[in-house]
Short mmCIF file of C-alpha atoms in Angstrom, two decimals:
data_model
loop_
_atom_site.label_atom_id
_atom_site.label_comp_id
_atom_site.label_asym_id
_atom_site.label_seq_id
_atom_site.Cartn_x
_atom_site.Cartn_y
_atom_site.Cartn_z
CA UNK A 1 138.96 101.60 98.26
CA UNK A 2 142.11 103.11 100.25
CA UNK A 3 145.11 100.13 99.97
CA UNK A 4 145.21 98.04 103.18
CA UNK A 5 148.56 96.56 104.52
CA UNK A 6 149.09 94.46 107.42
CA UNK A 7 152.48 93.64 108.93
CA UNK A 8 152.04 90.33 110.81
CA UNK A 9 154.02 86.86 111.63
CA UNK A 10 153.73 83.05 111.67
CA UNK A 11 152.29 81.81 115.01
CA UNK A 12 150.56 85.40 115.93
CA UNK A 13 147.13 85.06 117.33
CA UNK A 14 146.06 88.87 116.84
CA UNK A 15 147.97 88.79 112.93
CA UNK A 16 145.63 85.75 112.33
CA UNK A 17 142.55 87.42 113.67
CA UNK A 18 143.22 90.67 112.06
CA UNK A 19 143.32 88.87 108.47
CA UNK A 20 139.77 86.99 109.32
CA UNK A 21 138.30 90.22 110.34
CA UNK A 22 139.22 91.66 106.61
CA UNK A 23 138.27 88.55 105.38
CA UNK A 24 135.65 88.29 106.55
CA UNK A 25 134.30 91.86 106.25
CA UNK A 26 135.11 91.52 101.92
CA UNK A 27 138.33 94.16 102.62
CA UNK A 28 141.42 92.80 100.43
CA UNK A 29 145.12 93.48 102.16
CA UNK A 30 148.65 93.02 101.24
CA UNK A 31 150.38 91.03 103.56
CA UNK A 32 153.71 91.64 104.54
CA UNK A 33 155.80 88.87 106.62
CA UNK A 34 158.18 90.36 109.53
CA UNK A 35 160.63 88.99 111.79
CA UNK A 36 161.72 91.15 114.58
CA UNK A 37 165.16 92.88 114.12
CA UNK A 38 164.78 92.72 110.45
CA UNK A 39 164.73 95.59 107.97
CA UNK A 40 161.06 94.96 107.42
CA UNK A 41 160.57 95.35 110.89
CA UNK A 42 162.50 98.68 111.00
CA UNK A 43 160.03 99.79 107.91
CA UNK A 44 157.20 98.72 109.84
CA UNK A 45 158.40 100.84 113.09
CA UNK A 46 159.30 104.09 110.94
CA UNK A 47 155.80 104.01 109.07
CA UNK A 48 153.55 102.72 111.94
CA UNK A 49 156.06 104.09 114.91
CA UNK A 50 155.45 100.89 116.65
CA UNK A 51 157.58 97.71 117.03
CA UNK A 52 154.56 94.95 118.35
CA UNK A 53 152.46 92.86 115.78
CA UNK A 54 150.09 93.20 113.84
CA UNK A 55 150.29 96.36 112.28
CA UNK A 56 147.62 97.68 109.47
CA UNK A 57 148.03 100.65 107.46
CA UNK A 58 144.86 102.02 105.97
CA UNK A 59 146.59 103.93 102.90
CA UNK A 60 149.36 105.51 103.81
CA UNK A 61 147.86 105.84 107.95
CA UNK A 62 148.71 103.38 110.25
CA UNK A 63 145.73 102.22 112.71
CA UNK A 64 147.47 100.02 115.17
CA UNK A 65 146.74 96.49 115.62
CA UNK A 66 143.74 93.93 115.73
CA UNK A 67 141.62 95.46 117.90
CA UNK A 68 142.10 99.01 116.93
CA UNK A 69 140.42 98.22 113.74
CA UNK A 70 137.67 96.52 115.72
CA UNK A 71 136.97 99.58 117.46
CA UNK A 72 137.17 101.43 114.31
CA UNK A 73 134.37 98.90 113.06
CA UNK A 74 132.46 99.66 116.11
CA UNK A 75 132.53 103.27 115.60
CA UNK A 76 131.84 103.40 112.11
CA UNK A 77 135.12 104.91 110.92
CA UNK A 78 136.83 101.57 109.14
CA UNK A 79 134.54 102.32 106.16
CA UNK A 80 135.49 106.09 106.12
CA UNK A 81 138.81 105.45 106.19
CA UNK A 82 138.79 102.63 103.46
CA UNK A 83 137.24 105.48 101.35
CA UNK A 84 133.91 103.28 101.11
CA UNK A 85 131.85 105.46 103.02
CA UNK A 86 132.12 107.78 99.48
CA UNK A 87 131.77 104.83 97.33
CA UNK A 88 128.96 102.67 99.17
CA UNK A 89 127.44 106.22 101.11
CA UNK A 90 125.31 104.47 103.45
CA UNK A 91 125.27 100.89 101.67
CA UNK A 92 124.25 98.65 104.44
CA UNK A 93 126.38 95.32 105.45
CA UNK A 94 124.11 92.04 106.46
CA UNK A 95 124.91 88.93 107.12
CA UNK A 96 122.09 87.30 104.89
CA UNK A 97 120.05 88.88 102.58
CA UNK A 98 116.92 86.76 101.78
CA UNK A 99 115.03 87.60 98.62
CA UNK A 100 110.95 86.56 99.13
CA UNK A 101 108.79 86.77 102.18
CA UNK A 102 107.06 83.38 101.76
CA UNK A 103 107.12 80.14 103.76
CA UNK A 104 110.91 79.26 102.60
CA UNK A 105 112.13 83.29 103.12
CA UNK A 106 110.55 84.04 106.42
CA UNK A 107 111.61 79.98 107.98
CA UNK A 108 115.16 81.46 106.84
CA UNK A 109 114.68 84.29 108.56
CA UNK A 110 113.50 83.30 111.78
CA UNK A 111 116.29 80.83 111.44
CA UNK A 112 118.63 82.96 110.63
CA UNK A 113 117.87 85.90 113.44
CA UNK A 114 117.95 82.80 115.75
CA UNK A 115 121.69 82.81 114.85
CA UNK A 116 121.87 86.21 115.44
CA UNK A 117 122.67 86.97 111.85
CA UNK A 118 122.27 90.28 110.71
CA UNK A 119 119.21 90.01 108.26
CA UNK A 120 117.30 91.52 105.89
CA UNK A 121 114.18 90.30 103.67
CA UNK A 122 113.73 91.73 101.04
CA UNK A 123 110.00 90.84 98.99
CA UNK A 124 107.44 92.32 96.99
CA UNK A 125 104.82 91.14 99.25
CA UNK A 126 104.76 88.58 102.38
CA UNK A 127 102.99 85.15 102.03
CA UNK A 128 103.98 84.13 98.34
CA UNK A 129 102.11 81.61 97.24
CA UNK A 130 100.56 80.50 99.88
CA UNK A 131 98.06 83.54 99.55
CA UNK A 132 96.47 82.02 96.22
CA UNK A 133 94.42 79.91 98.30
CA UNK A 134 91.77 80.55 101.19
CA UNK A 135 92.80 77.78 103.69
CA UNK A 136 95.15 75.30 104.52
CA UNK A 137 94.67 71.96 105.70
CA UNK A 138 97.87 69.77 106.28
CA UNK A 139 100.27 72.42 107.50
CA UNK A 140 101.70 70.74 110.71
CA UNK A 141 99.71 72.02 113.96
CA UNK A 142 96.85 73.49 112.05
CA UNK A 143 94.10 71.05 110.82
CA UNK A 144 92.81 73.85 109.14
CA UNK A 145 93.84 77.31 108.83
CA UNK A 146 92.72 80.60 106.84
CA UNK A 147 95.78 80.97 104.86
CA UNK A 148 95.93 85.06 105.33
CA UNK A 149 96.37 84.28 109.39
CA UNK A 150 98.69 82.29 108.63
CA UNK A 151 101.02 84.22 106.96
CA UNK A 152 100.09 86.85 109.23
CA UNK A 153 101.56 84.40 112.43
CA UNK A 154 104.51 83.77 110.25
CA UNK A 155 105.00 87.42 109.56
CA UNK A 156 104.25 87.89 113.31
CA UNK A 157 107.37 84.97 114.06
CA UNK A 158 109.59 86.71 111.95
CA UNK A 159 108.51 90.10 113.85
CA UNK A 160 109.69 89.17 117.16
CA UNK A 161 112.86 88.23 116.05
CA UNK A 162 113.33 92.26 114.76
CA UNK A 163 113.99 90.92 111.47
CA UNK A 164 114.78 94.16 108.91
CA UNK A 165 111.89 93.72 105.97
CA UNK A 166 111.56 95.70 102.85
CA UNK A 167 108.38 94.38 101.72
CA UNK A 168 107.18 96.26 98.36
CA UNK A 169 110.27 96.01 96.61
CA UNK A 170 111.57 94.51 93.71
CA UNK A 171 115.01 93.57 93.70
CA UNK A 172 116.44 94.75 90.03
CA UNK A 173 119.88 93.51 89.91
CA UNK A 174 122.73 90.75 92.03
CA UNK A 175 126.10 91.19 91.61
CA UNK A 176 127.07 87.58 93.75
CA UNK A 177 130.22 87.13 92.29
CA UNK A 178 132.50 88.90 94.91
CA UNK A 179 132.91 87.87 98.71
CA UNK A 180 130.23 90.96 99.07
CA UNK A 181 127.00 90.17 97.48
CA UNK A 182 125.38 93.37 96.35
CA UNK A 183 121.31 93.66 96.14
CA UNK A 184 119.75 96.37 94.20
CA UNK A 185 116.21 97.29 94.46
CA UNK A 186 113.94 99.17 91.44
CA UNK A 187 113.92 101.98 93.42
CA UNK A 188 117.38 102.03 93.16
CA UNK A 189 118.59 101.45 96.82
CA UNK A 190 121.40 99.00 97.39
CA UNK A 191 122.38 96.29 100.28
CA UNK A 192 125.49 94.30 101.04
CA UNK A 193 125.57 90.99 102.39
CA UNK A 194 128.14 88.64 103.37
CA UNK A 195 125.43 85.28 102.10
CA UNK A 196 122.33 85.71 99.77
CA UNK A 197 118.75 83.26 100.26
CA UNK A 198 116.75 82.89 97.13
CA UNK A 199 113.53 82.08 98.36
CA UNK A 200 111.50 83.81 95.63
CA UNK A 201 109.11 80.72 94.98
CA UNK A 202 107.14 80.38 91.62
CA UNK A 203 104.40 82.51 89.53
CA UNK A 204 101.44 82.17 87.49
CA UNK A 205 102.96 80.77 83.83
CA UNK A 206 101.16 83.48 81.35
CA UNK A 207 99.78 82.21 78.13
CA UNK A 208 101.85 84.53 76.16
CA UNK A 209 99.29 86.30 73.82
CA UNK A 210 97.93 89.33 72.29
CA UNK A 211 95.72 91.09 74.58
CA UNK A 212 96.75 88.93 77.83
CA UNK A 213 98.78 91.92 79.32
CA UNK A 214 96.23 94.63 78.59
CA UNK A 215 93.54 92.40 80.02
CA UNK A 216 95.10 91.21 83.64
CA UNK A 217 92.56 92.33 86.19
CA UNK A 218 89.94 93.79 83.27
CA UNK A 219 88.82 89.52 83.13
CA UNK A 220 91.62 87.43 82.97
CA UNK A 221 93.05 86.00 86.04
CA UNK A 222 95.30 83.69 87.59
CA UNK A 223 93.94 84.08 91.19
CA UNK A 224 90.57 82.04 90.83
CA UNK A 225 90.30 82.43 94.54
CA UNK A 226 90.34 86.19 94.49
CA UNK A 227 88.44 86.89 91.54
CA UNK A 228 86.00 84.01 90.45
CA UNK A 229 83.60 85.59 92.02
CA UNK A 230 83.56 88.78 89.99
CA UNK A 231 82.97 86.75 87.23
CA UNK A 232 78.90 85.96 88.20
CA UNK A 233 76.74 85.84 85.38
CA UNK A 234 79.38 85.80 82.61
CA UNK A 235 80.63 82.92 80.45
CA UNK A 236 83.80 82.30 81.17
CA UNK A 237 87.13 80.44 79.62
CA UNK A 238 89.42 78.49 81.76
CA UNK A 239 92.76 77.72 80.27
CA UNK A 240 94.27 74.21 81.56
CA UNK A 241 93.39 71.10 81.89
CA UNK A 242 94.74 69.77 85.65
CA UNK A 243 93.93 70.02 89.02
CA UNK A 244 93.84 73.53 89.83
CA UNK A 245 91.85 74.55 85.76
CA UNK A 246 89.27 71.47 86.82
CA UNK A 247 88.98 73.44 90.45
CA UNK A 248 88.41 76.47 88.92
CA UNK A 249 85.36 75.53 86.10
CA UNK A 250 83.83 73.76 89.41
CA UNK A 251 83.83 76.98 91.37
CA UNK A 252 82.42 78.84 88.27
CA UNK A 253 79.70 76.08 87.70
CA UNK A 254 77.55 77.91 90.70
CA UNK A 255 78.19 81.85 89.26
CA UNK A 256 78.62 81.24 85.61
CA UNK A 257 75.95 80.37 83.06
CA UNK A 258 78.47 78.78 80.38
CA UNK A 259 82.08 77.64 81.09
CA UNK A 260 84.91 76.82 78.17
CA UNK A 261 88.00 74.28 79.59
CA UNK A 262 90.42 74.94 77.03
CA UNK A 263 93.54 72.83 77.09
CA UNK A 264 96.75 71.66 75.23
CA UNK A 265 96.43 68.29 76.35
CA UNK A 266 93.73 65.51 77.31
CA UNK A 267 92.29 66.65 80.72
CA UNK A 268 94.53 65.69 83.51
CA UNK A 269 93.16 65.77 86.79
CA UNK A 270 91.57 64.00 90.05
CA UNK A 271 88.71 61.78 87.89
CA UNK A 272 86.42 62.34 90.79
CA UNK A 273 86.18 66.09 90.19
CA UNK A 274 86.60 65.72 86.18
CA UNK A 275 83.23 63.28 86.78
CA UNK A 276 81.44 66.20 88.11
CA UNK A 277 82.83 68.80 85.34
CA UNK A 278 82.21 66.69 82.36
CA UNK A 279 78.35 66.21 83.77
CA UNK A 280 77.43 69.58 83.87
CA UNK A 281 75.32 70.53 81.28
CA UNK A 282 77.62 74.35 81.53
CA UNK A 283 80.81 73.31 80.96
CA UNK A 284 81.77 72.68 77.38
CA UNK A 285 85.63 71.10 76.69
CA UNK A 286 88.42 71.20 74.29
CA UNK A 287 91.39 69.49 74.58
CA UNK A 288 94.26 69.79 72.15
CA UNK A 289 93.72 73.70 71.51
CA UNK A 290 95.93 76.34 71.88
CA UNK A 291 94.69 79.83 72.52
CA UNK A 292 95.44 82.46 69.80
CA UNK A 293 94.65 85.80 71.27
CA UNK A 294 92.35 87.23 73.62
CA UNK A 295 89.94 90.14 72.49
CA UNK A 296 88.50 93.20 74.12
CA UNK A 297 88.55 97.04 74.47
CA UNK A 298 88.73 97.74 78.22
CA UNK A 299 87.50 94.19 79.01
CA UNK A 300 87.34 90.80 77.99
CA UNK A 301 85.06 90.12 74.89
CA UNK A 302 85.79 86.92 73.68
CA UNK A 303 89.19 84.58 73.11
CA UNK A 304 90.28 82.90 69.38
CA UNK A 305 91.35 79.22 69.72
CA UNK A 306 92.95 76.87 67.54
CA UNK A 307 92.46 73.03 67.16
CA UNK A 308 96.19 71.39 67.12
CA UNK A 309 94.69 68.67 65.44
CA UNK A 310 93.05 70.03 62.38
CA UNK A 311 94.71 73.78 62.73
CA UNK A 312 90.94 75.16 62.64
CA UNK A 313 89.88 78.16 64.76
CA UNK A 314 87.37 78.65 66.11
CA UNK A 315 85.86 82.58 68.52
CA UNK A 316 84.09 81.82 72.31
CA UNK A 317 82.43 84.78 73.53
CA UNK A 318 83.59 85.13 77.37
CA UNK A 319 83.77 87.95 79.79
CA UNK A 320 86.52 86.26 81.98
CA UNK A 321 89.25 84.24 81.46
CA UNK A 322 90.75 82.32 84.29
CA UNK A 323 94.90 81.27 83.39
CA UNK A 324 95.75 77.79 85.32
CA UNK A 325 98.30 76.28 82.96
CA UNK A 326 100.97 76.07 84.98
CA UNK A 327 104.04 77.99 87.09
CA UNK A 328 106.90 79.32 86.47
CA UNK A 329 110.11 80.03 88.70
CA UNK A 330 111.18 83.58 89.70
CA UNK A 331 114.73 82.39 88.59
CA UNK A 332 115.60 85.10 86.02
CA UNK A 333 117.67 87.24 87.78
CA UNK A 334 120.37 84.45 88.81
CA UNK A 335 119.85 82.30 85.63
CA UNK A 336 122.92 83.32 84.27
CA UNK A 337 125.28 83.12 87.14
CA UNK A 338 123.70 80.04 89.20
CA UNK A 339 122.90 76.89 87.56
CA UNK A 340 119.14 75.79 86.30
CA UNK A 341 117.08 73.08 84.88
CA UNK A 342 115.43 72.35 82.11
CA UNK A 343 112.27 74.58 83.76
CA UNK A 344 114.13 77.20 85.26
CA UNK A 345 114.10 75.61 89.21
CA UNK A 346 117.56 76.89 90.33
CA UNK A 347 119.48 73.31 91.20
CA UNK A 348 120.86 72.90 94.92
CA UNK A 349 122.25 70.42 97.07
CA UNK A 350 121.18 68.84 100.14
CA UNK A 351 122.10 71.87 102.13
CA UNK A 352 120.60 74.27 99.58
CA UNK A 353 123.95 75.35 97.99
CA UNK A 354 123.80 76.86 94.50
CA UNK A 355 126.78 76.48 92.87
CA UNK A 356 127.66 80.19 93.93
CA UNK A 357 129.85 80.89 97.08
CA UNK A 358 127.71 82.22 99.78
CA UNK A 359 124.50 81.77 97.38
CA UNK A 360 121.66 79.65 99.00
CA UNK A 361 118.01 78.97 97.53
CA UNK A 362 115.07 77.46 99.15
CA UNK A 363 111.32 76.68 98.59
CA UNK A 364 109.44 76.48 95.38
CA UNK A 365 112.35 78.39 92.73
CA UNK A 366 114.62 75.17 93.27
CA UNK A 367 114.47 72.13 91.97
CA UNK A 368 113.89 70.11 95.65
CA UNK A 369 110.45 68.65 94.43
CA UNK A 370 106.88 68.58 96.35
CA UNK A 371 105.90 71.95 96.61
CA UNK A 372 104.23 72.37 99.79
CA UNK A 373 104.58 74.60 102.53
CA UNK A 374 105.96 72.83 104.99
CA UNK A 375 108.75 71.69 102.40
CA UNK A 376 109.21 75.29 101.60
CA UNK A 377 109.41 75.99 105.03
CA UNK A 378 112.11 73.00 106.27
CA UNK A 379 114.46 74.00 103.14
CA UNK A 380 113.93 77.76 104.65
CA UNK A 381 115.24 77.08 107.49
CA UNK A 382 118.49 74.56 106.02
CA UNK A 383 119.55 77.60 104.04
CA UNK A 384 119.52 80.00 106.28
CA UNK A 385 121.57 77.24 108.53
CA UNK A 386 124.11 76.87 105.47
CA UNK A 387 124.74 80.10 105.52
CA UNK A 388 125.31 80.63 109.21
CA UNK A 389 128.10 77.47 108.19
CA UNK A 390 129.32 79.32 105.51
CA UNK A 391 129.93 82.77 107.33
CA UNK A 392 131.54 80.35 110.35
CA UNK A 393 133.73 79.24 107.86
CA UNK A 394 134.90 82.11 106.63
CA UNK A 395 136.19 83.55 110.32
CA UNK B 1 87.82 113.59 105.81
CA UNK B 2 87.59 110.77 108.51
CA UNK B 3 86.54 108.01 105.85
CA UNK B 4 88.76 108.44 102.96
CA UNK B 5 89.57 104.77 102.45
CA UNK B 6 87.36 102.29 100.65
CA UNK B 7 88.31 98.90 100.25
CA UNK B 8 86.56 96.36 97.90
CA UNK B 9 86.52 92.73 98.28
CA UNK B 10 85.64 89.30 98.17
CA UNK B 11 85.18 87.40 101.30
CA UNK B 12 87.38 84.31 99.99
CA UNK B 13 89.96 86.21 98.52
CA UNK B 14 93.32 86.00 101.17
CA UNK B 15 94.89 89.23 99.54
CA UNK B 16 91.97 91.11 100.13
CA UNK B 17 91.91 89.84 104.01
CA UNK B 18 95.66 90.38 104.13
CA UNK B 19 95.30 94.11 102.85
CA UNK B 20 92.12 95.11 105.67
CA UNK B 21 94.71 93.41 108.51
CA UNK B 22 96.92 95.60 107.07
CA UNK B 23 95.24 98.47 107.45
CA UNK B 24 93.80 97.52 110.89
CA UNK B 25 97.32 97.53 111.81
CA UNK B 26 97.98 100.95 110.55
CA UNK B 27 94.98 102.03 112.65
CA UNK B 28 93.58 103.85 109.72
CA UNK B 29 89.75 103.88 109.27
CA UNK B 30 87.91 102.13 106.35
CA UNK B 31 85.02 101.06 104.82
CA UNK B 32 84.97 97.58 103.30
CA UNK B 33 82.23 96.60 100.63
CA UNK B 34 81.58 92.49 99.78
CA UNK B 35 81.36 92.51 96.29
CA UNK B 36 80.45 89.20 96.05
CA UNK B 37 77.15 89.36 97.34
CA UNK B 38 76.84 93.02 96.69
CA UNK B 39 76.02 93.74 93.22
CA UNK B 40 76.29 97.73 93.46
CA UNK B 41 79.48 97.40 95.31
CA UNK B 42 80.56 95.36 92.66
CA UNK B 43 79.39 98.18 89.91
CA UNK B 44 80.64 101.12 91.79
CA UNK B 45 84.25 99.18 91.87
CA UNK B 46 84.45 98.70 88.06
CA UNK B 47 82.98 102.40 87.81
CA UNK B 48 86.00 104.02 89.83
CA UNK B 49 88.67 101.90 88.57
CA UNK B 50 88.10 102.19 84.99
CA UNK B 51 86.48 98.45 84.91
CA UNK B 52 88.29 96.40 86.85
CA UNK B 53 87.51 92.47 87.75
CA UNK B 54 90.30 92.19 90.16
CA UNK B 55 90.09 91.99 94.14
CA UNK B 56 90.98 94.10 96.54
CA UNK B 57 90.05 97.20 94.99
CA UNK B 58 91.45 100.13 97.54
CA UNK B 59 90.34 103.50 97.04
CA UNK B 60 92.78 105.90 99.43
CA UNK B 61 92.03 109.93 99.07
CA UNK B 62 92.08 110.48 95.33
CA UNK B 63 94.23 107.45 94.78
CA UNK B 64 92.56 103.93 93.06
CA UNK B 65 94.49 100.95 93.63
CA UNK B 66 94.01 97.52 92.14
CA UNK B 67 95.12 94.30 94.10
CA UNK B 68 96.92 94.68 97.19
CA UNK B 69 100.43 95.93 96.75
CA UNK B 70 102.04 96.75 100.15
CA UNK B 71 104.47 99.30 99.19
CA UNK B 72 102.48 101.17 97.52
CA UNK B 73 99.06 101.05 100.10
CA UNK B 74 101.44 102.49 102.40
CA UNK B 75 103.02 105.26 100.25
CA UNK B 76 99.37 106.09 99.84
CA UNK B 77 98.56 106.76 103.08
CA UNK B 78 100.77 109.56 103.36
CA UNK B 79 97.85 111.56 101.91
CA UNK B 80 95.68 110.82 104.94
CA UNK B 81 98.94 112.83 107.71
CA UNK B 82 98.70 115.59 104.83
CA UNK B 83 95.05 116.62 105.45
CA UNK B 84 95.14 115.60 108.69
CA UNK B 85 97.76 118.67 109.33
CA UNK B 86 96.02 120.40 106.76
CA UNK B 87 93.06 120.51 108.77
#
């Protein structure tokens, strides 16, 4: 980037609001105190052939004064000049750059656009979480809602606002260190931003196995919802032993003719729907086994488990395998610079500060607990209000 | 070439729902088969996408897709503006 230098005095309206402009776009200067009459000011008038204040030199070209280098904003030419336009060739600056289109990342965005922040989402696919379930019943207006119109009226919210999306992509790499926070997608594409939103919520914890990988979508599966119903006429394992595993071998009881709970622990959940699993003459249970592996050519055979207790092991023959033991944070890509907890939730404040400048997170990745929509929705919308403080600050 | 899409689902699945709205919206044609309650459906699914027991399954021109992945639904579609001007 081509050297800036500004020329500028104590008590100067324009000087100061030159400086905040840099500032505040990420552009470091030199700053050079004058007082009229003195040799400094004679510099300034031989290099810049003016005598009033400021003055900014862009290299070794002078550019005139504060609003000169507004209107070079305006007309696209600062970043030419600055020599970015070669570095950053068509990098695009945003106010806030929110990673995840779910309840907490589209709230941010509505709230941000609101502001009339410059914003982008960026998300592999709009809805998050919320689209592992069919309805919703105790989201604030709706007494009961299918969950895909729902995200649809979000996405719709977020739509009139003329929100930027890039929904399909996977961001690969944050530099958030600088005053410019730099997103880069898979595809390779890259976005500035003056503030970043984590909102990238939580996924399916994997059971970490041989065969698990090969075998997603070929019989096992962590969307019960979805793909339960593929499963008719096959025995089936479910791994877990809460809420959400207990769900799932009740769904399967009508489609399957035997069902396996398989679980680390006791069995966890609501005792009114464990009354009804136990009792059914399908559904056969063992607590305190871990899975070993999970067999199969191009599709679920059968799954090896092992009793903690007495380290036997012991083969079920299943065609599906349905994975509810737990979720996991999309954290990775910050966990080095922001901090974490024990589980990975990124830690924030009251106002959804990480500990990084101009870094906010919302929703289900941090560690604000109850994970429900309308939480993830409320802390949306505070983080995308911090950072509207943040960039107010920074003028 | 009018009906090049296929799109197999479940009715409760919201990914499935959120990928016909999707194409609804792109104003494309398609023809969606329950493969809960349809048991060929169901076969004809694993058949053309090498066995799979995932939902949506979204066949687009010569192009099988499993689960609903925006980005790349869309990218897909560019086949059906090809032969469109190819025809």
């Amino acid at each position: 980037m081509a050297k800036v230098i500004i020329y500028s005095t104590d008590g100067c309206p324009f000087c100061a609001k030159a400086k905040s402009f840099l500032t505040e776009k990420g552009i470091s200067y030199d700053g050079i105190e004058v007082q009229s009459g003195s040799s400094v000011w004679e510099e300034m008038k031989k290099k810049t052939g003016s005598g009033s204040l400021p003055q900014i030199l862009i290299g070794d070209e002078p550019v005139g004064g504060y609003s000169d280098l507004v209107n070079l904003e305006a007309g696209g030419e600062l970043s030419q000049k600055l020599g970015l336009a070669e570095e950053g060739k068509g990098v695009p600056l945003y106010d806030v750059i929110i990673i995840g289109g779910g309840p907490a990342g589209l709230s941010a965005a509505v709230y941000a656009a609101r502001k009339i922040l410059k914003t982008l989402v960026v998300s592999k696919d709009i809805g998050g979480q919320v689209a592992w379930t069919y309805d919703v019943d105790n989201y604030l207006g709706f007494s009961q809602v299918d969950t895909a119109d729902l995200i649809a009226k979000f996405e719709d919210h977020v739509e009139k606002y003329g929100v930027e999306k890039l929904v399909g992509a996977e961001v690969k790499a944050l530099e958030l260190t600088g005053k410019l926070k730099k997103v880069t997608t898979v595809d390779g594409d890259s976005y500035l931003s003056k503030t970043l939103i984590i909102a990238t919520g939580k996924r399916p914890r994997p059971l970490n196995v041989p065969g698990e990988k090969e075998l997603t979508g070929r019989g096992v599966t962590y969307c019960s919802t979805c793909d339960a119903a593929l499963f008719e006429g096959f025995d089936v394992a479910v791994m877990g032993g809460g809420n959400s595993a207990l769900e799932s071998v009740f769904d399967l009881m009508k489609v399957s003719p035997k069902i396996y709970m398989v679980s680390l622990t006791s069995v966890t959940g609501d005792e009114i729907l464990q009354d009804k699993v136990m009792s059914s003459p399908k559904v056969e249970i063992f607590t305190e086994y871990k899975i070993l592996r999970i067999e199969g050519e191009s599709s679920v055979e059968g799954i090896e488990i092992e009793s903690l207790k007495t380290g036997k092991t012991k083969k079920l023959s299943v065609q599906g395998i349905i994975v509810e033991i737990g979720l996991l944070p999309n954290s990775e890509l910050v966990m080095d610079i922001v901090e974490t907890n024990r589980t990975g939730e990124i830690i924030v404040d009251s106002r959804c500060h990480t500990g990084v400048s101009g870094v906010f997170a919302c929703g289900d990745v941090t560690n604000v607990p109850y994970k429900q929509i309308i939480v993830a929705a409320g802390e949306g919308a505070k983080a995308a209000l911090s950072a509207y403080d943040y960039i107010i600050k920074q003028r | 070439m009018s009906k090049q899409i296929k799109i197999y689902t479940n009715p409760g699945c919201p990914y499935c729902k959120m990928a016909k709205e999707f194409l609804l919206k792109k104003g494309v044609e398609f023809i969606d088969y329950d493969v809960k309650n349809d048991k060929d459906a169901r076969e004809e699914m694993k058949k053309i996408s090498g066995g799979a027991l995932r939902v949506p399954v979204i066949s687009v021109c010569n192009e099988v897709m499993v689960g609903f992945d925006r980005g790349r639904l869309e990218q897909a579609l560019s086949c059906l503006e090809q032969s469109s001007k190819i025809e």
